[in-house]
PDB file of C-alpha atoms and ligand atoms in Angstrom:
ATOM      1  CA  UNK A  12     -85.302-148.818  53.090  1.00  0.00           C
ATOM      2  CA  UNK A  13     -84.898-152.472  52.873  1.00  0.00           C
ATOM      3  CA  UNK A  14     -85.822-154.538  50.086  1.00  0.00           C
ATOM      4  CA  UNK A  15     -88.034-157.680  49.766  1.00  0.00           C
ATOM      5  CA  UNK A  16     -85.069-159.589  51.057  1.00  0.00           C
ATOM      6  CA  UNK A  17     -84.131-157.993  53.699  1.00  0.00           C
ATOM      7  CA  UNK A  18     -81.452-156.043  52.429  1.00  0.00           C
ATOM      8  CA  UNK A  19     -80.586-152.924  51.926  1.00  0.00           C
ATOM      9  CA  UNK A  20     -79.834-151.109  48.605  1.00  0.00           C
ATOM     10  CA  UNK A  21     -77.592-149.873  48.792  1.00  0.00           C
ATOM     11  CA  UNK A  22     -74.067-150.665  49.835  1.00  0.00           C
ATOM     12  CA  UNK A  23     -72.858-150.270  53.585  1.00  0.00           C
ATOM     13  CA  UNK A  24     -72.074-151.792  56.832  1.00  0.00           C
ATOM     14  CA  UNK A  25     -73.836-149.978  58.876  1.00  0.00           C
ATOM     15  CA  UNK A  26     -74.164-151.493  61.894  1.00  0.00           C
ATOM     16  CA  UNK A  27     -72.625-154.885  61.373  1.00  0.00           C
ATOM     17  CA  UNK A  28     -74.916-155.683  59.268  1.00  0.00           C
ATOM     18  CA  UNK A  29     -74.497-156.954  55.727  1.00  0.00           C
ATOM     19  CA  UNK A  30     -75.900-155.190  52.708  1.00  0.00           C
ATOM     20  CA  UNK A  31     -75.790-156.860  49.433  1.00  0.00           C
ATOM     21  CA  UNK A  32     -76.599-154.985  46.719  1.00  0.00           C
ATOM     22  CA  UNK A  33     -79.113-157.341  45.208  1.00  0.00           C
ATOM     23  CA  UNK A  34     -78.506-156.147  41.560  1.00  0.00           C
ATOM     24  CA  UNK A  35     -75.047-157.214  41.487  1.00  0.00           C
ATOM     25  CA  UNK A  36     -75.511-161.171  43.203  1.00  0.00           C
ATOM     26  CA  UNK A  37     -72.745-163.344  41.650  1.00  0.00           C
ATOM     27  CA  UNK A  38     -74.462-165.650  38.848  1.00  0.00           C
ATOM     28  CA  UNK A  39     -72.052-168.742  39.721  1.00  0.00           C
ATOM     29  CA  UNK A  40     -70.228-169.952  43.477  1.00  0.00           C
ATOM     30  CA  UNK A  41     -68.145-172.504  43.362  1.00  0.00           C
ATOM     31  CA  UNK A  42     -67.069-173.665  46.790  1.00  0.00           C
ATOM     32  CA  UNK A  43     -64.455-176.068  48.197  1.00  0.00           C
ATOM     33  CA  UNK A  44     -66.307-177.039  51.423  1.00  0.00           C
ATOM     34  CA  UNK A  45     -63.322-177.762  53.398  1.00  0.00           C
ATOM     35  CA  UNK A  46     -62.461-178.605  56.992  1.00  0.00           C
ATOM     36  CA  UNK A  47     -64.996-181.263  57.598  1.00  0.00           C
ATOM     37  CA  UNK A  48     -62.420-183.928  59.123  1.00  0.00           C
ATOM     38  CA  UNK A  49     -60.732-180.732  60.965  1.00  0.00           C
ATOM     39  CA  UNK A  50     -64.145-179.910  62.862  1.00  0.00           C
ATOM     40  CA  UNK A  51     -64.798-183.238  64.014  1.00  0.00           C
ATOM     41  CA  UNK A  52     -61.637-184.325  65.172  1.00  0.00           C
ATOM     42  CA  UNK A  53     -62.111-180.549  67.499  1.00  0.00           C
ATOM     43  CA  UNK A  54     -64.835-182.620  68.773  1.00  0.00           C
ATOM     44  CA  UNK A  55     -63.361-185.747  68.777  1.00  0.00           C
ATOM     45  CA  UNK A  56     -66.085-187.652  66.289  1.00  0.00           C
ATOM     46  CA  UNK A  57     -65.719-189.303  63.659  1.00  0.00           C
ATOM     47  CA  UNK A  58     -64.050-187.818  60.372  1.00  0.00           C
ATOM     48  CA  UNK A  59     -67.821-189.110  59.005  1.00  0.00           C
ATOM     49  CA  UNK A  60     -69.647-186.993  61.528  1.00  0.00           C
ATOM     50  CA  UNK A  61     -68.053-184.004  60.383  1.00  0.00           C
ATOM     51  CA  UNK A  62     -69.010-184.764  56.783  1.00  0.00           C
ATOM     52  CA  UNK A  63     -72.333-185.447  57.781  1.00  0.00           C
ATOM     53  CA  UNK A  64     -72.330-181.672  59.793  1.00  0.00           C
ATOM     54  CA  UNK A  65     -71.359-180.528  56.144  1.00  0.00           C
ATOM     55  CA  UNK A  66     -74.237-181.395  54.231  1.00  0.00           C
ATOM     56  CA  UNK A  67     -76.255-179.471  56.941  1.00  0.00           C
ATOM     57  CA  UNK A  68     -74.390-176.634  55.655  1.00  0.00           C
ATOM     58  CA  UNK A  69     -75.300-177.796  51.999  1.00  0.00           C
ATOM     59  CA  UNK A  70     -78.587-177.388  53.101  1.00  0.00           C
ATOM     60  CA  UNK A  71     -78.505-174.362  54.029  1.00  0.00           C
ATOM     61  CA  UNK A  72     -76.335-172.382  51.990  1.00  0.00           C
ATOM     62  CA  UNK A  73     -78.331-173.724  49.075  1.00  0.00           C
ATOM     63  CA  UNK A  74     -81.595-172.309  50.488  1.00  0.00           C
ATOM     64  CA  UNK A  75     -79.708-169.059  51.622  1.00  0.00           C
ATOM     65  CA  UNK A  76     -78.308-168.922  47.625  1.00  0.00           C
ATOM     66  CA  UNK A  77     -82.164-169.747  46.135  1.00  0.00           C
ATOM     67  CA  UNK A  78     -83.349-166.768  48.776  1.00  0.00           C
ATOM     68  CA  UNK A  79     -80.487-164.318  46.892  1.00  0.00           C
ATOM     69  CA  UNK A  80     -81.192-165.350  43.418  1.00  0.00           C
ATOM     70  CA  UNK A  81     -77.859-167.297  42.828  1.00  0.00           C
ATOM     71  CA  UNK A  82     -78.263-169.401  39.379  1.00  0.00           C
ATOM     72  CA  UNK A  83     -75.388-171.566  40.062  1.00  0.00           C
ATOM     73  CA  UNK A  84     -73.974-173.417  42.742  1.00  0.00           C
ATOM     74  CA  UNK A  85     -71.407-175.801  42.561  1.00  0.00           C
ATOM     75  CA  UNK A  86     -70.272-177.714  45.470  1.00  0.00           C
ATOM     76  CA  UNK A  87     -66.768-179.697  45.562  1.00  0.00           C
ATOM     77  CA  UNK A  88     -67.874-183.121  47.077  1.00  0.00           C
ATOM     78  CA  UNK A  89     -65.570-185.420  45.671  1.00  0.00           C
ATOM     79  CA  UNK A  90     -62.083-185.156  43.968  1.00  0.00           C
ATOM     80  CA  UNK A  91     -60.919-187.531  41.682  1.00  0.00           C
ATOM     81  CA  UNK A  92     -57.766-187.800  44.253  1.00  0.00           C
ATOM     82  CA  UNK A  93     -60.205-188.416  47.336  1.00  0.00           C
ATOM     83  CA  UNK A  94     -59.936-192.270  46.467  1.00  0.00           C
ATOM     84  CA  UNK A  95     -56.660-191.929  48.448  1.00  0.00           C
ATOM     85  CA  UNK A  96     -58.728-191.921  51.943  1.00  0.00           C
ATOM     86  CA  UNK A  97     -59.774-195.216  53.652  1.00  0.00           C
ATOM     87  CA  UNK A  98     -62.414-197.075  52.047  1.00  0.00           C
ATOM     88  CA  UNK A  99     -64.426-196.450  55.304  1.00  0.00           C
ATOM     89  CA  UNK A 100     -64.427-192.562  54.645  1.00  0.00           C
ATOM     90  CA  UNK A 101     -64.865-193.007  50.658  1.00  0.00           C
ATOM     91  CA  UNK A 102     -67.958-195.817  51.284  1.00  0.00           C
ATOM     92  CA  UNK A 103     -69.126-192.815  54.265  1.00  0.00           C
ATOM     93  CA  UNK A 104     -69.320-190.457  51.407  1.00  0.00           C
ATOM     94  CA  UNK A 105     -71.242-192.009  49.471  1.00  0.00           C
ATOM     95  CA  UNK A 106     -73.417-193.108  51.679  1.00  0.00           C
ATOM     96  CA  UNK A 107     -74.160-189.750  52.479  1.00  0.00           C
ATOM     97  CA  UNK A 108     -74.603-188.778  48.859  1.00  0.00           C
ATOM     98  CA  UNK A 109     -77.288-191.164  48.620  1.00  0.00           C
ATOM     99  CA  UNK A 110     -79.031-190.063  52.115  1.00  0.00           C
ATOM    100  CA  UNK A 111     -79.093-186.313  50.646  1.00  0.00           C
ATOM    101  CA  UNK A 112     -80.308-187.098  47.271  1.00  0.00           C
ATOM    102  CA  UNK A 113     -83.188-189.370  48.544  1.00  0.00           C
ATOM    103  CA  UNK A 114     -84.551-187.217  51.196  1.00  0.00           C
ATOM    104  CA  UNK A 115     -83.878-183.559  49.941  1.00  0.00           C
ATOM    105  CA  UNK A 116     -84.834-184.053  46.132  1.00  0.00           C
ATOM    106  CA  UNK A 117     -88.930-183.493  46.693  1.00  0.00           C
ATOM    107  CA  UNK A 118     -87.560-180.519  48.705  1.00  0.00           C
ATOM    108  CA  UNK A 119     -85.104-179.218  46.304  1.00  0.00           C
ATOM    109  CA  UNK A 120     -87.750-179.644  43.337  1.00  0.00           C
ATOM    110  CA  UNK A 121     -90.239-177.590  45.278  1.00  0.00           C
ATOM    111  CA  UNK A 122     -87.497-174.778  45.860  1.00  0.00           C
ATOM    112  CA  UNK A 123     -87.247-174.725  41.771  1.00  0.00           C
ATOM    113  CA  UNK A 124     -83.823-176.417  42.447  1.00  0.00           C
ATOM    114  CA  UNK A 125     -81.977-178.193  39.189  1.00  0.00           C
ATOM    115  CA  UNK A 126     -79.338-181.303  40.954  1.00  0.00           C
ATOM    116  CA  UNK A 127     -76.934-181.721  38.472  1.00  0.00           C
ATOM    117  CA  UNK A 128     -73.486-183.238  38.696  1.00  0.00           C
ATOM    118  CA  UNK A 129     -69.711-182.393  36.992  1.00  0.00           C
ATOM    119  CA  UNK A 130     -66.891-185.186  36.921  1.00  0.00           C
ATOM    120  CA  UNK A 131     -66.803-188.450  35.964  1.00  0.00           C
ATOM    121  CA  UNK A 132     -69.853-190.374  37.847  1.00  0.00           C
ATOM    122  CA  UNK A 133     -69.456-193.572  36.148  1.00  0.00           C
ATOM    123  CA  UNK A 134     -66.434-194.795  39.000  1.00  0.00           C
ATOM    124  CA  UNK A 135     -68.889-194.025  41.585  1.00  0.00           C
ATOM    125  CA  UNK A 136     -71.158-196.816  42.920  1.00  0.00           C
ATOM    126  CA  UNK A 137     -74.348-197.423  40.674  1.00  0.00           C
ATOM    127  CA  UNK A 138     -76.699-196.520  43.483  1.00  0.00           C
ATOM    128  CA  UNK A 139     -75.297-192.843  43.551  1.00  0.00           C
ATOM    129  CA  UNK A 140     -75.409-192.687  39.680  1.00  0.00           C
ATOM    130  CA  UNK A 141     -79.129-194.047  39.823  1.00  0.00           C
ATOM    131  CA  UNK A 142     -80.088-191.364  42.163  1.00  0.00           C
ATOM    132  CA  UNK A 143     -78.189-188.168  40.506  1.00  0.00           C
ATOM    133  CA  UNK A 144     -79.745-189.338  37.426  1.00  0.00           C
ATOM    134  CA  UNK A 145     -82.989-189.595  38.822  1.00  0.00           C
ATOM    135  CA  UNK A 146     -82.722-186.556  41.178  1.00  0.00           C
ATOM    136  CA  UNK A 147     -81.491-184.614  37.579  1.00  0.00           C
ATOM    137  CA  UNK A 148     -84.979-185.744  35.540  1.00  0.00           C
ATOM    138  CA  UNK A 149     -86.932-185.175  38.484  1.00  0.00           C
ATOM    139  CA  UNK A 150     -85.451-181.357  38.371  1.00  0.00           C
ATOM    140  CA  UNK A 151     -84.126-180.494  35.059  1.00  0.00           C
ATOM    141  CA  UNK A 152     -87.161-178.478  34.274  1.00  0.00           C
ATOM    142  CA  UNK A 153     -86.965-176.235  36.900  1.00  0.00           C
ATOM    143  CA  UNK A 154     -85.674-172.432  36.899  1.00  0.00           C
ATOM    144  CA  UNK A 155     -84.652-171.732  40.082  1.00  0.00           C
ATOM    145  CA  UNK A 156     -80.653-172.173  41.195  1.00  0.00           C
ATOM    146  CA  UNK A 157     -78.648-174.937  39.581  1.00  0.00           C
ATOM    147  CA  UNK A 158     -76.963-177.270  42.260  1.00  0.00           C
ATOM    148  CA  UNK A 159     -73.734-178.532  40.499  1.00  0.00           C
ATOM    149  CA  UNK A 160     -72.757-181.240  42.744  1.00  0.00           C
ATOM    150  CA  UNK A 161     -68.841-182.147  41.466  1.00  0.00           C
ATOM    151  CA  UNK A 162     -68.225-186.045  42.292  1.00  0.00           C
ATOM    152  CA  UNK A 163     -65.131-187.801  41.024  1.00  0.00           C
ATOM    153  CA  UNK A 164     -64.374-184.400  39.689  1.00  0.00           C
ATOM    154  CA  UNK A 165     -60.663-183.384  38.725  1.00  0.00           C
ATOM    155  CA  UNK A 166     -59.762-180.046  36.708  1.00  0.00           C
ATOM    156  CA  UNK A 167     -57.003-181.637  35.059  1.00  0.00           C
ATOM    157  CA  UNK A 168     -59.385-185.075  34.293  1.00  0.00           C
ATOM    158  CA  UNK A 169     -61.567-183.089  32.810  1.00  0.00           C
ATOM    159  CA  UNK A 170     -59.262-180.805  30.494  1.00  0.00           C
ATOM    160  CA  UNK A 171     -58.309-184.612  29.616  1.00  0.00           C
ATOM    161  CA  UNK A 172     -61.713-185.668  29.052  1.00  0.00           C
ATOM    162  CA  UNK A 173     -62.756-182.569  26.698  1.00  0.00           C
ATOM    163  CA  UNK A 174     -59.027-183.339  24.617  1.00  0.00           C
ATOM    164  CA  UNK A 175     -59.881-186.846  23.935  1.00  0.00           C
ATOM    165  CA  UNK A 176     -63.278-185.586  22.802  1.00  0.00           C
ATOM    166  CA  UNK A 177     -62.299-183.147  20.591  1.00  0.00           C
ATOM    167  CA  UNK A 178     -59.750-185.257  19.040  1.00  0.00           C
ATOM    168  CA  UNK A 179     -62.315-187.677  18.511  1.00  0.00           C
ATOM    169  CA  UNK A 180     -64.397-185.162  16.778  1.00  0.00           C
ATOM    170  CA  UNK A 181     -61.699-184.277  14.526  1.00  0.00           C
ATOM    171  CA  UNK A 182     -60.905-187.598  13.205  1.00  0.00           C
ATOM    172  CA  UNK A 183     -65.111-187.933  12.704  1.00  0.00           C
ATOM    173  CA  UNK A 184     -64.438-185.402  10.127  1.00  0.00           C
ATOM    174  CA  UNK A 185     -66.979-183.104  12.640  1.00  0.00           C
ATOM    175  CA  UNK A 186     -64.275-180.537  13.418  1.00  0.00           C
ATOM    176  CA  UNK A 187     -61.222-179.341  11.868  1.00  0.00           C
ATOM    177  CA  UNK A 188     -57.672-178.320  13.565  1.00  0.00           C
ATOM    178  CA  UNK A 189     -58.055-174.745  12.774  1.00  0.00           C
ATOM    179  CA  UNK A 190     -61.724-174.617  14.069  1.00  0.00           C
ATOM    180  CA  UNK A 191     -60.583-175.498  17.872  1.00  0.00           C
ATOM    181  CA  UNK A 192     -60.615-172.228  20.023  1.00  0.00           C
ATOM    182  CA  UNK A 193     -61.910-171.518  23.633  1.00  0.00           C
ATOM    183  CA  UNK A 194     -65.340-171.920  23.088  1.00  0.00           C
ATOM    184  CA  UNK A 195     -65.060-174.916  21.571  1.00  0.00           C
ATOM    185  CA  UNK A 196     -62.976-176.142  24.744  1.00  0.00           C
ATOM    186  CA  UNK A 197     -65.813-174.457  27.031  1.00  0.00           C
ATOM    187  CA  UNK A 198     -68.156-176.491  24.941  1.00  0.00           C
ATOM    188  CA  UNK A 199     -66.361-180.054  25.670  1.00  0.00           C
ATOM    189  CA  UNK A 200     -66.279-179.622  30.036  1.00  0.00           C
ATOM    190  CA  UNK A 201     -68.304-180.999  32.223  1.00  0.00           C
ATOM    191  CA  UNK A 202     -69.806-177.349  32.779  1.00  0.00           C
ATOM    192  CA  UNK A 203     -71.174-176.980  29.256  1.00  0.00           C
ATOM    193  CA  UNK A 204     -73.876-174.057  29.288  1.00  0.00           C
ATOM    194  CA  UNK A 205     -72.771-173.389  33.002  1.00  0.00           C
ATOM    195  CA  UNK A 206     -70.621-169.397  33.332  1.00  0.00           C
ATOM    196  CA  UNK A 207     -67.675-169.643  34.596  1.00  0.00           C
ATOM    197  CA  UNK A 208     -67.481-168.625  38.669  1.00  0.00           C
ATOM    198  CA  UNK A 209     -67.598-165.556  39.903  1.00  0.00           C
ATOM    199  CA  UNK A 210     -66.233-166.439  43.110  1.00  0.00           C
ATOM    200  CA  UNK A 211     -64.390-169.425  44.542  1.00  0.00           C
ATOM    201  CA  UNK A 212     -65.417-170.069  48.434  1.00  0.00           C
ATOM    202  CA  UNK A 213     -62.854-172.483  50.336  1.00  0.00           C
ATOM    203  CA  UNK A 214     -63.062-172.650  53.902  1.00  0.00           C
ATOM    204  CA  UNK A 215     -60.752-173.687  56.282  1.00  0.00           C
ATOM    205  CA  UNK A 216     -57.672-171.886  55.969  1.00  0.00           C
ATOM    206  CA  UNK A 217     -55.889-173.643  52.958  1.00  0.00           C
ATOM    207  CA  UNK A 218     -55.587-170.873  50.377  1.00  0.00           C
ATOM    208  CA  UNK A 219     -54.984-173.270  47.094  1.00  0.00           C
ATOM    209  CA  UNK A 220     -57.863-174.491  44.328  1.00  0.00           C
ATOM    210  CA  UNK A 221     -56.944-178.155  44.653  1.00  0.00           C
ATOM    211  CA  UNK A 222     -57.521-179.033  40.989  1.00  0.00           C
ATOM    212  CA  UNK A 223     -60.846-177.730  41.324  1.00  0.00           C
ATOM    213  CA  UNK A 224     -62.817-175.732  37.959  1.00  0.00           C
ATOM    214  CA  UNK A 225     -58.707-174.857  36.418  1.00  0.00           C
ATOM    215  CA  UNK A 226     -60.069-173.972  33.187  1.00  0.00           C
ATOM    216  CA  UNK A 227     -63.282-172.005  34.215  1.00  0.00           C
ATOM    217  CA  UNK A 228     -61.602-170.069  37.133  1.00  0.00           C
ATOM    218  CA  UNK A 229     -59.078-167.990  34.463  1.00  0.00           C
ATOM    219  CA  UNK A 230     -60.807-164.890  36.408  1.00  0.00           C
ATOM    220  CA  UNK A 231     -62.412-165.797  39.207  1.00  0.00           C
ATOM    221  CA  UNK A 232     -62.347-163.755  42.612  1.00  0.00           C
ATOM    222  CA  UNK A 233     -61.209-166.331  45.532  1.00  0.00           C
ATOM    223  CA  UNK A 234     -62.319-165.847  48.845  1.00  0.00           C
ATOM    224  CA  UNK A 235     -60.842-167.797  51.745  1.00  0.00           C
ATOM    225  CA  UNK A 236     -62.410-167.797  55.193  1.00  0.00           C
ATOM    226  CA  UNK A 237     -60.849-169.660  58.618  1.00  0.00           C
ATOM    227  CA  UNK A 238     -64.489-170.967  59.282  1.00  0.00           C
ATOM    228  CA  UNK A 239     -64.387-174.997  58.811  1.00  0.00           C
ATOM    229  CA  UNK A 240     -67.812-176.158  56.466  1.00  0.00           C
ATOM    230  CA  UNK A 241     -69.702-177.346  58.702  1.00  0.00           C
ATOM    231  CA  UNK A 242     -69.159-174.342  60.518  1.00  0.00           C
ATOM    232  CA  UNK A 243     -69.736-172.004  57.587  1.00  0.00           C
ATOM    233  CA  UNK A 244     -73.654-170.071  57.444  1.00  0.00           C
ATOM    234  CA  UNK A 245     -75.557-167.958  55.840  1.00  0.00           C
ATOM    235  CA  UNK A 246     -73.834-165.207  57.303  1.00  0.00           C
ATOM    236  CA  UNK A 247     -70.557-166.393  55.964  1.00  0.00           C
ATOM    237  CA  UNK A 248     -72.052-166.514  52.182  1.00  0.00           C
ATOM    238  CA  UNK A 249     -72.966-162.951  52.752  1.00  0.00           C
ATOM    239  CA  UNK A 250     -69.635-161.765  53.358  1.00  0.00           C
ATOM    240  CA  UNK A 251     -68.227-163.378  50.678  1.00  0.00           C
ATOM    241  CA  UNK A 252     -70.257-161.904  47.985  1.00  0.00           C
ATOM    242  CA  UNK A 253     -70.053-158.220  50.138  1.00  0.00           C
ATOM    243  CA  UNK A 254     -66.508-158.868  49.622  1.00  0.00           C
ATOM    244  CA  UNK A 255     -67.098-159.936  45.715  1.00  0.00           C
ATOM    245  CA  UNK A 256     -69.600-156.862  45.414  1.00  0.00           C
ATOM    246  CA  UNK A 257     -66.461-154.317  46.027  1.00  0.00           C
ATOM    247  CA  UNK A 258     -63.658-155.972  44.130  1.00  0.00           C
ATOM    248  CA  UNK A 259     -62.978-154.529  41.053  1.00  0.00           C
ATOM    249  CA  UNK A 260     -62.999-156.948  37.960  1.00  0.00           C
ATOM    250  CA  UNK A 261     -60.763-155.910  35.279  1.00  0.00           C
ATOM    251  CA  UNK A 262     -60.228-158.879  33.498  1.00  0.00           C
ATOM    252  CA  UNK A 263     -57.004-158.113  32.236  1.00  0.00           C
ATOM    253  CA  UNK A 264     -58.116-154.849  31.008  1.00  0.00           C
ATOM    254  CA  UNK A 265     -58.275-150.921  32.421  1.00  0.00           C
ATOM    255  CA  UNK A 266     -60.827-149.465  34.059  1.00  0.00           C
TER     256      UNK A 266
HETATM  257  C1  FPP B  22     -63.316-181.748  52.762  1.00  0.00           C
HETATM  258  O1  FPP B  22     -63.126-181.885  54.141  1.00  0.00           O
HETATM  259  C2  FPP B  22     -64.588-182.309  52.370  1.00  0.00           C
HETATM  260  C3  FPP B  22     -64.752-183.336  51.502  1.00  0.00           C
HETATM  261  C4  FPP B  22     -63.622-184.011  50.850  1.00  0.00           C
HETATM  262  C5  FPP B  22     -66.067-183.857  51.181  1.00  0.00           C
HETATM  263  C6  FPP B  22     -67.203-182.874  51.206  1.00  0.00           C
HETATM  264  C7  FPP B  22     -68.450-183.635  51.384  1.00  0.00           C
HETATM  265  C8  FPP B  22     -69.550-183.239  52.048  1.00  0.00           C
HETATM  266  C9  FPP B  22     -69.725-181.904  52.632  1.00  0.00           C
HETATM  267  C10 FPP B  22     -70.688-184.172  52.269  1.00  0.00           C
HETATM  268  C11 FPP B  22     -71.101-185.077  51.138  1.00  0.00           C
HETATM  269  C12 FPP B  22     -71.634-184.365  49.974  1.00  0.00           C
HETATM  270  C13 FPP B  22     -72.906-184.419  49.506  1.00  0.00           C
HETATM  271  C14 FPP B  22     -73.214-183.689  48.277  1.00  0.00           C
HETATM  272  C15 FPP B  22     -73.992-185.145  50.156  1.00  0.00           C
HETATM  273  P1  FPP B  22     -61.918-182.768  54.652  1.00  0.00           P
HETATM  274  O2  FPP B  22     -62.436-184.105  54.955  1.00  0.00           O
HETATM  275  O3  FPP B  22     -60.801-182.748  53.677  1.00  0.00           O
HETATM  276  O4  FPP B  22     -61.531-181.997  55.964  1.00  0.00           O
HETATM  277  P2  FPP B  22     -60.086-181.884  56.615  1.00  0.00           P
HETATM  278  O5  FPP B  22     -59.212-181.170  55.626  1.00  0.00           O
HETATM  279  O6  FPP B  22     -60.338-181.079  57.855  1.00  0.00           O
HETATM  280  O7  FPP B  22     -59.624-183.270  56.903  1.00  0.00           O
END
């Protein structure tokens, strides 16, 4: 028996073929869509083009995680240490930010689709923040998957950014020394109201986070795959959370 998505029940691999158990999806993904520069240069294009083959895969790994009932995504688009690459690249990035945000936000909207963003968006050029801000009021209401796009995003920037708020609190007279715990950190990220991950996706081989979600990934389960983004489907996703679905999560504890 197969249910309404296609799916079996319960658990197997039958076949080849993937079974998710649909009662235990992952609530949050974090990815780290790598190889995007690695894939075109295989094709000899453009670094650009092979960004621009990854938000295909956006595209459709967000409709494949809306299909499974995902509530969170969150995407890795831009580290606060991608300002290294050629301006060329970085302006190419943005560019493409813009492109997605402006033609895919009716079609998000009507998938139920919040676009929201992590990092620090105020370094990136106004026309991005105009559009995340407007794709983010256009969506907010919605109840279907969050989209957490990270832009100018940096683990470490943002343990920063929470310190310097909480100080700031303190000396307000809002918050005392004694009061600070790890909810009240949780509280001051960029993922306020967002679980932390279940799983952590990077493709492309490299097996290390790459300052990406350091305080919310305490427990997450990593998953690596060989596959380069813009290489990386539907199928892929499935796997991963197969994978997720038959870890065992201890957290520290016993079974
Ligand atoms: C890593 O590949 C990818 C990035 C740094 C950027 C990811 C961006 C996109 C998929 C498109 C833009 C995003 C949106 C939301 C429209 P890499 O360039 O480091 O690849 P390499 O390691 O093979 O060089």
């Amino acid at each position: 028996m197969k249910n309404f998505l296609g799916f079996k029940n319960k658990k197997s691999k039958e076949n080849h073929e993937i079974t998710l158990d649909m009662q235990s999806i992952p609530k949050h993904i974090a990815i780290i869509m790598d190889g995007n520069g690695r894939w075109a240069k295989e094709k000899n294009l453009p670094r650009t083009l092979g960004h621009k083959a990854g938000v295909e895969t956006i595209r459709e790994i967000v409709k494949e995680s809306t299909r499974l009932g995902i509530k969170y995504l969150t995407v890795y688009a831009f580290s606060t240490e991608n300002w290294k690459r050629p301006a060329d690249e970085v302006n190419a990035l943005m560019k493409l930010l813009v492109e997605y945000l402006k033609k895919e936000v009716t079609e998000l909207n009507s998938q139920g689709v919040v676009v929201k963003h992590i990092g620090d968006i105020s370094k990136l050029p106004k026309i991005c923040q105009e559009e995340l801000n407007k794709a983010y009021e256009m969506t907010k209401n919605n109840n279907g998957l969050t989209l957490n796009l990270a832009l100018n995003y940096g683990g470490r920037n943002e343990i920063l950014h929470a310190i310097k708020n909480i100080s700031n609190e303190i000396k307000k007279g809002n918050l005392t020394y004694t009061e600070i715990d790890e909810k009240v950190i949780s509280k001051h990220l960029y993922t306020v109201n967002i679980p932390d991950p279940d799983i952590i996706i990077r493709t492309a081989g490299e097996q290390r986070l790459s300052n990406f979600l350091l305080w919310q990934c305490a427990y997450s389960e990593f998953w690596y795959t060989d596959t380069k983004w813009p290489d990386f489907k539907k199928t892929d996703l499935q796997k991963a959370i197969y994978d997720y679905q038959n870890r065992d999560r201890r957290y520290g504890g016993l079974k």
